[in-house]
C-alpha positions as a printed NumPy array, in Angstrom:
array([[130.234, 120.401,  94.884],
       [132.475, 117.358,  95.03 ],
       [132.739, 115.581,  98.41 ],
       [129.127, 116.153,  99.46 ],
       [128.331, 116.617, 103.098],
       [125.111, 115.35 , 104.612],
       [124.156, 118.91 , 105.539],
       [124.099, 120.152, 101.917],
       [120.647, 121.441, 101.022],
       [118.515, 119.773,  98.393],
       [118.772, 122.935,  96.304],
       [122.595, 122.864,  96.429],
       [122.633, 119.187,  95.519],
       [120.237, 119.78 ,  92.613],
       [122.424, 122.601,  91.305],
       [125.398, 120.235,  91.424],
       [123.388, 117.506,  89.653],
       [122.438, 120.041,  86.971],
       [126.191, 120.62 ,  86.513],
       [126.697, 116.875,  85.96 ],
       [127.859, 115.897,  89.445],
       [126.933, 112.22 ,  89.92 ],
       [128.01 , 112.3  ,  93.594],
       [125.327, 114.936,  94.207],
       [122.756, 112.643,  92.599],
       [123.959, 109.834,  94.848],
       [123.567, 112.091,  97.899],
       [120.02 , 113.021,  96.829],
       [119.246, 109.346,  96.275],
       [120.554, 108.411,  99.732],
       [118.492, 111.201, 101.291],
       [115.176, 110.584,  99.496],
       [115.024, 107.041,  98.081],
       [113.876, 105.448, 101.357],
       [110.718, 107.443, 101.853],
       [109.999, 107.456,  98.105],
       [110.242, 103.653,  98.075],
       [107.916, 103.425, 101.094],
       [105.375, 105.751,  99.538],
       [105.496, 103.998,  96.155],
       [105.108, 100.6  ,  97.833],
       [101.939, 101.846,  99.533],
       [100.533, 102.676,  96.1  ],
       [101.818,  99.649,  94.18 ],
       [102.232,  96.078,  95.385],
       [104.578,  95.033,  92.582],
       [108.165,  95.41 ,  93.866],
       [109.573,  95.296,  90.322],
       [107.439,  98.259,  89.229],
       [108.371, 100.154,  92.408],
       [112.072,  99.531,  91.714],
       [111.725, 100.678,  88.09 ],
       [109.745, 103.778,  89.072],
       [112.32 , 104.718,  91.701],
       [115.114, 104.301,  89.155],
       [113.186, 106.289,  86.514],
       [112.58 , 109.043,  89.064],
       [116.288, 109.581,  89.653],
       [117.077, 109.304,  85.928],
       [114.568, 112.126,  85.448],
       [116.237, 114.1  ,  88.249],
       [119.592, 113.645,  86.483],
       [118.142, 114.948,  83.225],
       [116.043, 117.793,  84.585],
       [117.652, 118.977,  87.837],
       [118.118, 122.441,  86.345],
       [114.319, 122.854,  86.107],
       [113.737, 122.47 ,  89.868],
       [112.764, 125.651,  91.676],
       [112.759, 125.894,  95.45 ],
       [114.81 , 124.711,  98.405],
       [113.486, 121.241,  99.245],
       [113.229, 118.542,  96.624],
       [110.753, 116.22 ,  98.383],
       [107.552, 117.438,  96.736],
       [109.222, 117.667,  93.334],
       [110.614, 114.138,  93.66 ],
       [107.228, 112.767,  94.719],
       [105.539, 114.445,  91.741],
       [108.044, 112.824,  89.387],
       [107.691, 109.427,  91.099],
       [103.885, 109.56 ,  91.134],
       [103.802, 110.399,  87.427],
       [106.257, 107.594,  86.65 ],
       [104.07 , 105.196,  88.662],
       [100.975, 106.206,  86.694],
       [102.917, 105.732,  83.447],
       [104.184, 102.312,  84.589],
       [100.691, 101.18 ,  85.558],
       [ 99.269, 102.323,  82.229],
       [102.001, 100.465,  80.396],
       [101.381,  97.366,  82.492],
       [ 97.614,  97.577,  81.872],
       [ 98.165,  97.888,  78.121],
       [100.463,  94.877,  78.143],
       [ 97.98 ,  92.85 ,  80.18 ],
       [ 95.093,  93.796,  77.867],
       [ 97.151,  92.755,  74.868],
       [ 97.913,  89.388,  76.497],
       [ 94.602,  88.57 ,  78.106],
       [ 91.173,  90.143,  78.168],
       [ 89.695,  89.003,  81.453],
       [ 86.932,  90.846,  83.26 ],
       [ 88.34 ,  93.685,  85.354],
       [ 88.924,  92.831,  89.014],
       [ 86.54 ,  94.226,  91.566],
       [ 87.831,  97.48 ,  93.043],
       [ 89.688,  97.017,  96.31 ],
       [ 88.664,  98.765,  99.504],
       [ 91.616, 101.128,  98.99 ],
       [ 90.365, 101.937,  95.466],
       [ 86.938, 102.826,  96.893],
       [ 88.476, 105.057,  99.558],
       [ 90.784, 106.774,  97.052],
       [ 87.89 , 107.301,  94.618],
       [ 85.823, 108.793,  97.442],
       [ 88.743, 111.048,  98.346],
       [ 88.972, 112.175,  94.741],
       [ 85.322, 112.43 ,  93.701],
       [ 83.026, 112.111,  96.728],
       [ 82.043, 114.44 ,  99.545],
       [ 85.434, 113.955, 101.196],
       [ 87.187, 115.079,  97.995],
       [ 84.948, 118.125,  97.774],
       [ 85.623, 118.915, 101.423],
       [ 89.375, 118.494, 100.893],
       [ 89.195, 121.004,  98.048],
       [ 87.744, 123.55 , 100.484],
       [ 90.673, 123.514, 102.912],
       [ 93.951, 125.328, 102.318],
       [ 96.625, 123.583, 100.219],
       [ 99.179, 123.396, 103.051],
       [ 96.637, 121.677, 105.316],
       [ 95.513, 119.38 , 102.488],
       [ 99.173, 118.373, 101.83 ],
       [ 99.614, 117.326, 105.453],
       [ 96.38 , 115.295, 105.438],
       [ 97.257, 113.539, 102.197],
       [100.746, 112.683, 103.46 ],
       [ 99.698, 111.481, 106.927],
       [ 96.299, 109.933, 106.222],
       [ 96.225, 108.879, 102.566],
       [ 99.9  , 107.935, 102.207],
       [100.265, 106.82 , 105.827],
       [103.517, 108.677, 106.433],
       [104.701, 109.35 , 109.964],
       [104.975, 112.882, 111.305],
       [108.743, 112.752, 110.741],
       [108.393, 111.449, 107.171],
       [105.794, 114.129, 106.419],
       [108.072, 116.816, 107.841],
       [110.907, 115.626, 105.598],
       [108.649, 115.397, 102.556],
       [107.145, 118.851, 102.98 ],
       [110.269, 120.517, 104.36 ],
       [108.565, 121.77 , 107.525],
       [109.191, 121.106, 111.25 ],
       [107.471, 118.116, 112.891],
       [105.584, 120.438, 115.239],
       [104.164, 122.278, 112.235],
       [103.023, 118.955, 110.773],
       [101.165, 118.147, 114.008],
       [ 99.576, 121.596, 114.19 ],
       [ 98.525, 121.541, 110.543],
       [ 97.135, 118.013, 110.883],
       [ 94.988, 119.1  , 113.827],
       [ 93.775, 122.226, 111.968],
       [ 93.196, 120.21 , 108.794],
       [ 90.981, 117.688, 110.583],
       [ 88.932, 120.46 , 112.155],
       [ 88.526, 122.28 , 108.827],
       [ 87.714, 119.022, 107.042],
       [ 84.995, 118.235, 109.618],
       [ 83.516, 121.71 , 109.134],
       [ 83.627, 121.406, 105.328],
       [ 82.006, 117.963, 105.471],
       [ 79.3  , 119.255, 107.806],
       [ 78.606, 122.052, 105.347],
       [ 78.46 , 119.679, 102.345],
       [ 76.646, 116.769, 103.959],
       [ 75.629, 117.101, 107.624],
       [ 74.818, 113.369, 107.845],
       [ 78.541, 112.523, 107.446],
       [ 79.565, 114.253, 110.676],
       [ 78.445, 112.609, 113.952],
       [ 76.68 , 114.767, 116.512],
       [ 78.424, 115.489, 119.826],
       [ 76.071, 113.013, 121.531],
       [ 77.326, 110.121, 119.395],
       [ 74.305, 109.646, 117.122],
       [ 73.76 , 110.897, 113.58 ],
       [ 73.673, 114.643, 113.134]])
């Protein structure tokens, strides 16, 4: 697939990468590196780590493109990048512990919110809604992606993103009300 066109699908580009086509990898990079960088930057404030993780992500794509299944590569790329970010943070933490053993910093507001999303009532409520609705909420709310960015990431139309986001919020409210009625305000504005 030499001489890649912008309209080549992710799947076609990945097949070409699996065959050793570096131009296909370059086309995938041009298509996905921007939003991956944005999403990684939202999770990590160290630009050097973000740069390394982005590079490691595409090195992994080069080595394992043949293992990708499906048409769009966005979710697969994000999974690789997120895992590389976790690995990089663990490595950084180990290095910092070896250098200096200071008391751990107080959790940031974002850490509290993410922990609540993972382990609190909100996390439990998220587990009760369908995966496609949960994906849209995580992309738009947790990762702060725009409707367009979410559509590109998930490989669905922008209108579908908007519809799923609206349904997801309604289902999340209902799940939260079921789990903990005090979390959902009453229609009159006071506590339920």
